[in-house]
Tab-separated table of C-alpha atoms in Angstrom:
chain	number	residue	atom	x	y	z
V	1	ALA	CA	-21.082	71.318	-9.418
V	2	PHE	CA	-17.569	71.313	-7.984
V	3	ILE	CA	-16.305	68.859	-10.635
V	4	LEU	CA	-17.942	70.916	-13.368
V	5	MET	CA	-16.346	74.116	-12.095
V	6	VAL	CA	-12.886	72.509	-12.000
V	7	LEU	CA	-13.256	71.146	-15.533
V	8	GLY	CA	-14.617	74.470	-16.773
V	9	LEU	CA	-11.842	76.567	-15.260
V	10	PHE	CA	-9.183	74.205	-16.576
V	11	ILE	CA	-10.506	74.110	-20.108
V	12	THR	CA	-11.068	77.874	-20.144
V	13	GLN	CA	-7.375	78.457	-19.437
V	14	HIS	CA	-6.366	76.125	-22.260
V	15	HIS	CA	-9.259	76.625	-24.638
V	16	TRP	CA	-7.614	78.917	-27.175
V	17	PHE	CA	-4.499	76.732	-27.212
V	18	PHE	CA	-6.737	73.767	-27.963
V	19	ILE	CA	-8.493	75.595	-30.801
V	20	ASP	CA	-5.084	76.584	-32.233
V	21	ILE	CA	-4.134	72.903	-32.346
V	22	ILE	CA	-7.343	71.961	-34.149
V	23	SER	CA	-7.337	74.803	-36.651
V	24	GLY	CA	-3.614	74.722	-37.335
V	25	SER	CA	-3.347	78.413	-36.487
V	26	ASP	CA	-0.414	79.863	-34.591
V	27	ASN	CA	-2.571	82.667	-33.210
V	28	ILE	CA	-6.304	83.172	-33.310
V	29	ASN	CA	-5.953	86.930	-32.836
V	30	VAL	CA	-5.185	87.517	-36.507
V	31	PRO	CA	-7.293	89.248	-39.160
V	32	ALA	CA	-10.312	87.162	-40.094
V	33	ASP	CA	-10.037	84.979	-43.168
V	34	GLU	CA	-12.309	85.593	-46.125
V	35	LEU	CA	-15.786	84.135	-45.689
V	36	PRO	CA	-15.591	80.417	-46.625
V	37	GLN	CA	-17.989	79.191	-49.272
V	38	VAL	CA	-20.420	76.676	-47.782
V	39	THR	CA	-22.397	74.456	-50.146
V	40	SER	CA	-23.740	71.799	-47.787
V	41	ALA	CA	-24.937	71.299	-44.226
V	42	VAL	CA	-21.807	69.257	-43.467
V	43	GLU	CA	-19.526	72.120	-44.536
V	44	PHE	CA	-21.553	74.573	-42.466
V	45	PHE	CA	-21.260	72.243	-39.464
V	46	ASN	CA	-17.479	71.973	-39.895
V	47	VAL	CA	-17.155	75.769	-40.051
V	48	ILE	CA	-19.171	76.509	-36.909
V	49	THR	CA	-17.398	73.750	-34.944
V	50	VAL	CA	-13.910	74.705	-36.240
V	51	ASP	CA	-13.502	71.076	-37.414
V	52	VAL	CA	-13.230	69.727	-33.859
V	53	PHE	CA	-14.830	66.452	-34.981
V	54	THR	CA	-12.796	65.972	-38.163
V	55	ARG	CA	-9.270	66.692	-36.942
V	56	SER	CA	-7.398	64.819	-34.293
V	57	ASN	CA	-4.100	65.202	-32.513
V	58	THR	CA	-3.104	62.251	-30.356
V	59	GLU	CA	-0.313	64.247	-28.746
V	60	TYR	CA	-2.870	66.314	-26.847
V	61	TRP	CA	-5.381	63.568	-26.085
V	62	LEU	CA	-5.786	64.686	-22.459
V	63	LEU	CA	-6.732	68.172	-23.576
V	64	TRP	CA	-9.230	66.644	-25.982
V	65	LEU	CA	-10.699	64.646	-23.103
V	66	PHE	CA	-11.184	67.730	-20.937
V	67	HIS	CA	-12.646	69.692	-23.832
V	68	PHE	CA	-15.261	67.097	-24.715
V	69	SER	CA	-16.015	66.452	-21.054
V	70	VAL	CA	-17.089	70.049	-20.612
V	71	MET	CA	-18.857	70.010	-23.975
V	72	CYS	CA	-20.999	67.046	-22.888
V	73	ALA	CA	-21.596	68.357	-19.348
V	74	PRO	CA	-25.067	69.863	-20.038
V	75	LEU	CA	-26.348	66.614	-21.545
V	76	VAL	CA	-24.886	64.466	-18.760
V	77	LEU	CA	-26.340	66.742	-16.103
V	78	TYR	CA	-29.706	66.682	-17.849
V	79	PHE	CA	-29.896	62.878	-17.689
V	80	VAL	CA	-28.770	62.884	-14.063
V	81	LEU	CA	-31.172	65.614	-12.958
V	82	SER	CA	-34.128	64.966	-15.272
V	83	ALA	CA	-35.988	63.016	-12.560
V	84	ARG	CA	-36.493	66.287	-10.676
V	85	MET	CA	-38.175	67.834	-13.721
V	86	LYS	CA	-40.872	65.123	-13.934
V	87	LEU	CA	-41.229	65.453	-17.686
V	88	SER	CA	-43.431	63.333	-19.885
V	89	GLN	CA	-41.629	60.837	-22.078
V	90	SER	CA	-41.969	62.993	-25.186
V	91	GLY	CA	-40.886	66.086	-23.254
V	92	PHE	CA	-37.885	64.220	-21.882
V	93	TRP	CA	-36.598	63.230	-25.325
V	94	VAL	CA	-37.341	66.581	-26.964
V	95	SER	CA	-35.316	68.319	-24.252
V	96	ALA	CA	-32.504	65.765	-24.579
V	97	ILE	CA	-32.284	66.218	-28.363
V	98	VAL	CA	-32.246	70.022	-28.102
V	99	ILE	CA	-29.510	69.997	-25.439
V	100	ALA	CA	-27.452	67.474	-27.430
V	101	LEU	CA	-27.688	69.649	-30.565
V	102	PHE	CA	-26.672	72.678	-28.540
V	103	CYS	CA	-23.614	70.924	-27.089
V	104	ILE	CA	-22.498	69.658	-30.497
V	105	CYS	CA	-22.982	72.905	-32.428
V	106	PHE	CA	-21.228	74.987	-29.750
V	107	SER	CA	-18.392	72.512	-29.309
V	108	ALA	CA	-15.721	75.049	-30.287
V	109	PRO	CA	-16.589	77.754	-27.707
V	110	VAL	CA	-16.843	75.179	-24.927
V	111	GLU	CA	-17.314	77.876	-22.278
V	112	ILE	CA	-20.873	78.277	-23.549
V	113	SER	CA	-21.608	74.633	-22.727
V	114	PHE	CA	-20.062	75.186	-19.308
V	115	CYS	CA	-22.439	78.095	-18.610
V	116	PHE	CA	-25.407	76.132	-19.951
V	117	ALA	CA	-24.605	73.322	-17.537
V	118	LEU	CA	-24.568	75.819	-14.680
V	119	LEU	CA	-28.020	77.010	-15.779
V	120	LEU	CA	-29.348	73.457	-15.542
V	121	LEU	CA	-27.844	73.065	-12.086
V	122	ALA	CA	-29.335	76.351	-10.934
V	123	TYR	CA	-32.783	75.548	-12.307
V	124	THR	CA	-33.089	72.061	-10.881
V	125	ASN	CA	-31.791	73.220	-7.491
V	126	SER	CA	-33.936	76.389	-7.432
V	127	SER	CA	-30.841	78.491	-6.813
V	128	ARG	CA	-31.444	82.051	-7.904
V	129	THR	CA	-27.893	83.060	-6.976
V	130	LEU	CA	-26.333	80.416	-9.198
V	131	PHE	CA	-28.910	81.152	-11.886
V	132	GLY	CA	-27.962	84.848	-11.951
V	133	PHE	CA	-24.261	84.009	-12.008
V	134	ALA	CA	-24.784	81.542	-14.872
V	135	ILE	CA	-26.741	84.114	-16.909
V	136	PHE	CA	-23.994	86.704	-16.400
V	137	ALA	CA	-21.316	84.159	-17.361
V	138	LEU	CA	-23.294	83.090	-20.439
V	139	ILE	CA	-23.647	86.664	-21.674
V	140	SER	CA	-19.916	87.189	-21.131
V	141	THR	CA	-18.949	84.047	-23.051
V	142	LEU	CA	-21.281	84.939	-25.916
V	143	THR	CA	-19.540	88.320	-26.081
V	144	LEU	CA	-16.166	86.566	-26.335
V	145	TYR	CA	-17.666	84.242	-28.947
V	146	TYR	CA	-18.315	87.301	-31.114
V	147	TYR	CA	-14.542	87.930	-31.257
V	148	MET	CA	-13.703	84.318	-32.119
V	149	LEU	CA	-12.624	85.031	-35.694
V	150	LEU	CA	-12.232	81.363	-36.646
V	151	VAL	CA	-16.034	81.214	-36.931
V	152	PRO	CA	-17.283	83.844	-39.424
V	153	LEU	CA	-19.739	86.386	-38.042
V	154	LEU	CA	-22.335	85.536	-40.696
V	155	TYR	CA	-22.396	81.870	-39.697
V	156	LYS	CA	-22.455	82.774	-36.004
V	157	SER	CA	-25.588	84.811	-36.657
V	158	PHE	CA	-27.195	81.882	-38.505
V	159	LEU	CA	-26.328	79.544	-35.642
V	160	LEU	CA	-27.659	81.828	-32.911
V	161	LEU	CA	-30.824	82.563	-34.885
V	162	ALA	CA	-31.408	78.857	-35.486
V	163	PHE	CA	-31.065	77.987	-31.810
V	164	GLY	CA	-33.273	80.890	-30.818
V	165	MET	CA	-36.011	79.348	-32.973
V	166	ILE	CA	-35.273	75.835	-31.720
V	167	PHE	CA	-35.502	76.932	-28.089
V	168	LEU	CA	-38.746	78.779	-28.794
V	169	VAL	CA	-40.375	75.747	-30.441
V	170	ALA	CA	-39.119	73.441	-27.663
V	171	ALA	CA	-40.416	75.822	-24.968
V	172	LEU	CA	-43.853	75.969	-26.590
V	173	PHE	CA	-43.905	72.188	-26.898
V	174	LEU	CA	-42.950	71.695	-23.251
V	175	ARG	CA	-45.493	74.279	-22.173
V	176	LYS	CA	-48.230	72.422	-24.030
V	177	ARG	CA	-47.117	69.055	-22.691
V	178	GLY	CA	-46.616	70.780	-19.395
V	179	PHE	CA	-44.372	70.600	-16.390
V	180	PRO	CA	-46.772	69.100	-13.859
V	181	THR	CA	-47.859	71.488	-11.169
V	182	VAL	CA	-47.432	70.369	-7.619
V	183	LYS	CA	-50.599	70.406	-5.518
V	184	ASN	CA	-50.629	72.714	-2.532
V	185	THR	CA	-48.284	71.513	0.115
V	186	ASP	CA	-46.467	73.153	2.961
V	187	GLU	CA	-43.468	73.699	0.697
V	188	GLN	CA	-44.839	74.518	-2.742
V	189	SER	CA	-47.855	76.301	-4.236
V	190	ASP	CA	-49.923	75.600	-7.343
V	191	THR	CA	-48.238	78.488	-9.106
V	192	GLU	CA	-44.818	76.810	-8.959
V	193	ASN	CA	-43.505	74.132	-11.238
V	194	ALA	CA	-41.722	70.978	-10.186
V	195	THR	CA	-38.420	72.791	-9.681
V	196	GLY	CA	-39.694	75.518	-7.383
V	197	PHE	CA	-39.448	78.374	-9.897
V	198	PRO	CA	-42.680	80.299	-10.581
V	199	ARG	CA	-44.573	79.159	-13.667
V	200	VAL	CA	-44.280	81.603	-16.571
V	201	SER	CA	-47.535	83.191	-17.724
V	202	PHE	CA	-48.224	84.628	-21.154
V	203	GLY	CA	-48.059	88.145	-19.711
V	204	MET	CA	-44.267	88.284	-19.510
V	205	PRO	CA	-43.672	87.009	-23.087
V	206	MET	CA	-46.199	89.557	-24.374
V	207	LEU	CA	-44.441	92.385	-22.528
V	208	THR	CA	-41.125	91.174	-23.919
V	209	LEU	CA	-42.576	91.063	-27.438
V	210	LEU	CA	-43.967	94.584	-27.050
V	211	PHE	CA	-40.572	95.849	-25.867
V	212	VAL	CA	-38.807	94.180	-28.814
V	213	VAL	CA	-41.308	95.668	-31.289
V	214	MET	CA	-40.792	99.142	-29.819
V	215	VAL	CA	-37.000	98.849	-29.956
V	216	LEU	CA	-36.999	97.462	-33.508
V	217	GLY	CA	-39.529	100.073	-34.591
V	218	GLY	CA	-37.351	102.915	-33.337
V	219	ALA	CA	-34.219	101.381	-34.835
V	220	ASN	CA	-35.857	100.866	-38.218
V	221	TYR	CA	-37.226	104.420	-38.252
V	222	THR	CA	-33.709	105.741	-37.662
V	223	THR	CA	-32.359	103.401	-40.343
V	224	PHE	CA	-34.975	104.674	-42.792
V	225	LYS	CA	-33.855	108.265	-42.205
V	226	TYR	CA	-30.211	107.326	-42.689
V	227	GLU	CA	-30.995	105.411	-45.872
V	228	ASP	CA	-32.711	108.532	-47.200
V	229	VAL	CA	-29.527	110.533	-46.596
V	230	LEU	CA	-27.371	107.914	-48.333
V	231	GLU	CA	-29.681	107.631	-51.346
V	232	ASN	CA	-30.705	111.258	-51.870
V	233	GLY	CA	-27.978	113.309	-50.204
V	234	GLU	CA	-25.374	115.506	-51.897
V	235	PRO	CA	-22.056	113.663	-52.503
V	236	ILE	CA	-18.911	114.872	-50.720
V	237	VAL	CA	-15.592	113.207	-51.614
V	238	LEU	CA	-12.814	113.540	-49.022
V	239	LYS	CA	-9.122	112.656	-49.298
V	240	ILE	CA	-8.097	110.094	-46.681
V	241	ALA	CA	-5.090	111.199	-44.640
V	242	PRO	CA	-2.153	108.784	-44.260
V	243	VAL	CA	-2.556	106.587	-41.178
V	244	ASP	CA	-0.421	104.024	-39.413
V	245	PRO	CA	-1.655	100.678	-40.832
V	246	ARG	CA	-1.489	99.124	-37.358
V	247	SER	CA	-4.145	101.564	-36.142
V	248	LEU	CA	-6.112	101.683	-39.396
V	249	MET	CA	-7.371	98.115	-39.214
V	250	GLN	CA	-9.340	97.216	-36.104
V	251	GLY	CA	-11.193	93.930	-36.424
V	252	ASP	CA	-13.678	94.173	-39.267
V	253	TYR	CA	-13.688	97.910	-39.747
V	254	MET	CA	-11.333	100.765	-40.621
V	255	VAL	CA	-10.884	103.949	-38.611
V	256	LEU	CA	-10.465	106.736	-41.165
V	257	ASP	CA	-8.859	110.147	-40.993
V	258	TYR	CA	-9.103	112.952	-43.557
V	259	ASP	CA	-6.892	115.761	-44.823
V	260	ILE	CA	-9.725	118.240	-44.410
V	261	LEU	CA	-9.756	117.674	-40.608
V	262	ASN	CA	-6.078	118.584	-40.412
V	263	ASP	CA	-6.809	121.662	-42.528
V	264	ALA	CA	-9.635	122.592	-40.154
V	265	GLN	CA	-7.310	122.533	-37.151
V	266	THR	CA	-4.737	124.616	-39.046
V	267	TYR	CA	-7.459	127.105	-40.027
V	268	LEU	CA	-8.498	127.621	-36.399
V	269	ASN	CA	-4.898	128.161	-35.328
V	270	GLU	CA	-4.236	130.722	-38.057
V	271	HIS	CA	-7.464	132.739	-37.886
V	272	ASP	CA	-9.299	134.744	-35.261
V	273	LEU	CA	-11.946	132.042	-35.197
V	274	GLY	CA	-9.688	129.921	-33.016
V	275	GLY	CA	-9.383	132.694	-30.441
V	276	GLU	CA	-13.134	133.295	-30.491
V	277	LEU	CA	-13.721	129.591	-29.944
V	278	SER	CA	-11.367	129.588	-26.939
V	279	GLU	CA	-13.044	132.660	-25.427
V	280	ARG	CA	-16.523	131.197	-25.754
V	281	ARG	CA	-15.340	127.932	-24.264
V	282	ASP	CA	-13.615	129.724	-21.368
V	283	SER	CA	-16.824	131.624	-20.645
V	284	GLY	CA	-18.548	128.328	-19.972
V	285	GLU	CA	-20.263	127.827	-23.309
V	286	ASN	CA	-20.294	124.165	-24.301
V	287	ILE	CA	-19.280	124.036	-27.956
V	288	THR	CA	-18.939	120.481	-29.188
V	289	ARG	CA	-19.382	121.071	-32.903
V	290	ILE	CA	-18.166	123.533	-35.511
V	291	TYR	CA	-18.795	123.589	-39.245
V	292	ALA	CA	-16.511	123.242	-42.252
V	293	LEU	CA	-17.659	124.838	-45.489
V	294	ILE	CA	-16.176	123.230	-48.571
V	295	GLN	CA	-15.448	123.756	-52.236
V	296	ASN	CA	-14.576	121.138	-54.862
V	297	ASP	CA	-11.338	121.000	-56.840
V	298	ASN	CA	-11.135	120.017	-60.509
V	299	ASN	CA	-11.426	116.317	-59.607
V	300	GLY	CA	-14.508	116.807	-57.477
V	301	VAL	CA	-12.619	116.307	-54.195
V	302	ALA	CA	-13.773	118.546	-51.340
V	303	LYS	CA	-11.325	121.103	-49.962
V	304	LEU	CA	-11.749	123.357	-46.953
V	305	CYS	CA	-13.249	126.747	-47.810
V	306	ARG	CA	-13.630	128.178	-44.300
V	307	MET	CA	-14.776	127.342	-40.770
V	308	GLU	CA	-17.753	128.717	-38.848
V	309	LEU	CA	-18.761	128.299	-35.213
V	310	ASN	CA	-22.504	128.334	-35.910
V	311	GLU	CA	-24.502	126.326	-38.410
V	312	PRO	CA	-23.867	128.166	-41.697
V	313	THR	CA	-26.570	130.034	-43.565
V	314	HIS	CA	-24.387	131.976	-46.031
V	315	PHE	CA	-22.053	130.169	-48.421
V	316	ASP	CA	-20.286	133.000	-50.263
V	317	GLY	CA	-17.355	131.601	-52.230
V	318	CYS	CA	-18.094	128.040	-51.036
V	319	ARG	CA	-20.229	125.156	-52.213
V	320	GLU	CA	-23.826	126.204	-51.785
V	321	GLY	CA	-25.917	124.487	-49.111
V	322	VAL	CA	-23.321	121.834	-48.161
V	323	TYR	CA	-21.100	121.675	-45.090
V	324	LEU	CA	-19.411	119.195	-42.745
V	325	PRO	CA	-20.298	119.087	-39.030
V	326	VAL	CA	-17.013	118.620	-37.165
V	327	ASN	CA	-17.319	116.985	-33.733
V	328	ASN	CA	-15.124	116.640	-30.628
V	329	VAL	CA	-14.019	120.275	-30.742
V	330	ASN	CA	-13.290	120.402	-27.011
V	331	SER	CA	-10.695	117.634	-27.244
V	332	TRP	CA	-9.053	119.170	-30.340
V	333	GLN	CA	-9.301	115.777	-32.021
V	334	PHE	CA	-11.704	116.624	-34.804
V	335	ARG	CA	-13.934	113.869	-36.128
V	336	LEU	CA	-16.646	113.517	-38.713
V	337	PRO	CA	-19.758	111.390	-38.220
V	338	SER	CA	-19.337	107.697	-39.118
V	339	GLN	CA	-15.566	107.745	-39.493
V	340	SER	CA	-15.445	103.960	-39.107
V	341	TYR	CA	-16.060	101.863	-42.218
V	342	PHE	CA	-17.223	98.269	-41.752
V	343	PHE	CA	-16.375	95.650	-44.370
V	344	PRO	CA	-16.825	91.887	-44.888
V	345	GLU	CA	-14.458	89.519	-43.107
V	346	GLY	CA	-11.199	88.865	-44.901
V	347	LYS	CA	-11.422	92.049	-47.037
V	348	GLY	CA	-9.091	94.203	-44.940
V	349	GLU	CA	-6.254	94.244	-47.463
V	350	TYR	CA	-8.647	95.058	-50.310
V	351	TYR	CA	-10.192	98.064	-48.562
V	352	GLY	CA	-6.789	99.124	-47.275
V	353	GLN	CA	-6.056	100.585	-50.727
V	354	ALA	CA	-8.766	103.233	-50.307
V	355	GLU	CA	-7.598	106.832	-50.817
V	356	TYR	CA	-10.933	108.644	-50.688
V	357	GLY	CA	-14.154	108.445	-48.720
V	358	GLU	CA	-17.510	109.421	-50.204
V	359	TYR	CA	-20.039	111.024	-47.852
V	360	ARG	CA	-23.623	112.064	-48.451
V	361	PHE	CA	-25.127	115.284	-47.005
V	362	LYS	CA	-28.794	116.138	-46.468
V	363	ASP	CA	-30.512	118.481	-44.000
V	364	GLY	CA	-27.417	118.852	-41.837
V	365	LYS	CA	-26.798	115.077	-41.619
V	366	VAL	CA	-23.565	113.599	-43.040
V	367	LEU	CA	-22.994	109.858	-43.457
V	368	LEU	CA	-20.157	107.817	-44.943
V	369	LEU	CA	-21.402	105.928	-48.012
V	370	ARG	CA	-18.380	104.088	-49.443
V	371	LEU	CA	-14.637	104.112	-50.061
V	372	LEU	CA	-12.961	105.027	-53.351
V	373	ASP	CA	-9.617	104.035	-54.850
V	374	LYS	CA	-6.962	106.380	-56.199
V	375	ASP	CA	-8.940	106.821	-59.433
V	376	LEU	CA	-12.102	107.770	-57.498
V	377	LYS	CA	-13.735	104.466	-58.394
V	378	PRO	CA	-15.885	102.735	-55.743
V	379	LEU	CA	-14.305	99.782	-53.947
């Protein structure tokens, strides 16, 4: 465990430098490249491993040695510690193949292999403290893996989904083949497996499945409602305000600003509505949202008609039945719902030419649908 920790800490400090050497990149914290076209399993493998097996650099051979040492640590530990697991022969080789595949496919983010090795150590030594630490570290490294732009997000999702299925099939196989239970002794009960951890019953997986179904059901219901707004809502086209390009692009999405929000702030400052808003806020009333009524110009672009503190019911002189809920009133930094626009990797420059945003409105809900160019054509 001590040797593994030393190797892991060393390689973690030099990991991104190592990946730079392999990929030929001067800096991995650059906008993501366009999604590479993959036509074979070999190309997919090279993408998810950042070509660590196809490129070599003899100048940094020691760094390569440390990297692959940590990468292989879970498999080496498995062979060393497998005697404690008392697996059948078929179970032994199934586990070995799955761990080997895991080490190879996650060879670029080597910290994940490091955490997986700690999990094996914790399990075989029945150490709940180390097990909890390893789980926390694994979740943290997977979060960092998300921001590793050299591996496209789409292929990361394929890889994680594939290993989720592989682990599930392997777990079911091992459960059927069985970790042998240890007969009642002074140290271990029938309900424990050979490592000292309690055997897992079907009750916990069923509860987990029920929880997942409930979460996905709620999420999909919300998605259905939003899709209804996007498909059947009234269109609202807004002019995008000029923004500093350095703050416009953040990863794989754009943070938008609109002229109409600046007009809304000016309207409050120039009309009695601003004073009324301040008085109501000073009296303790929590006002987090006001409403912008709009009217369209000759090009169909929405302009501010007037502001109201309460949800509007009369639209005299403004577009009938349509309004924009403006949030964050207390901070005086007005925002519309869904002001961030997500786009495919490598398309930042393309969507950077957007000059308009098209929203859809229905039943008081406003959602951003798409971006438009200077000619009001969808990007």
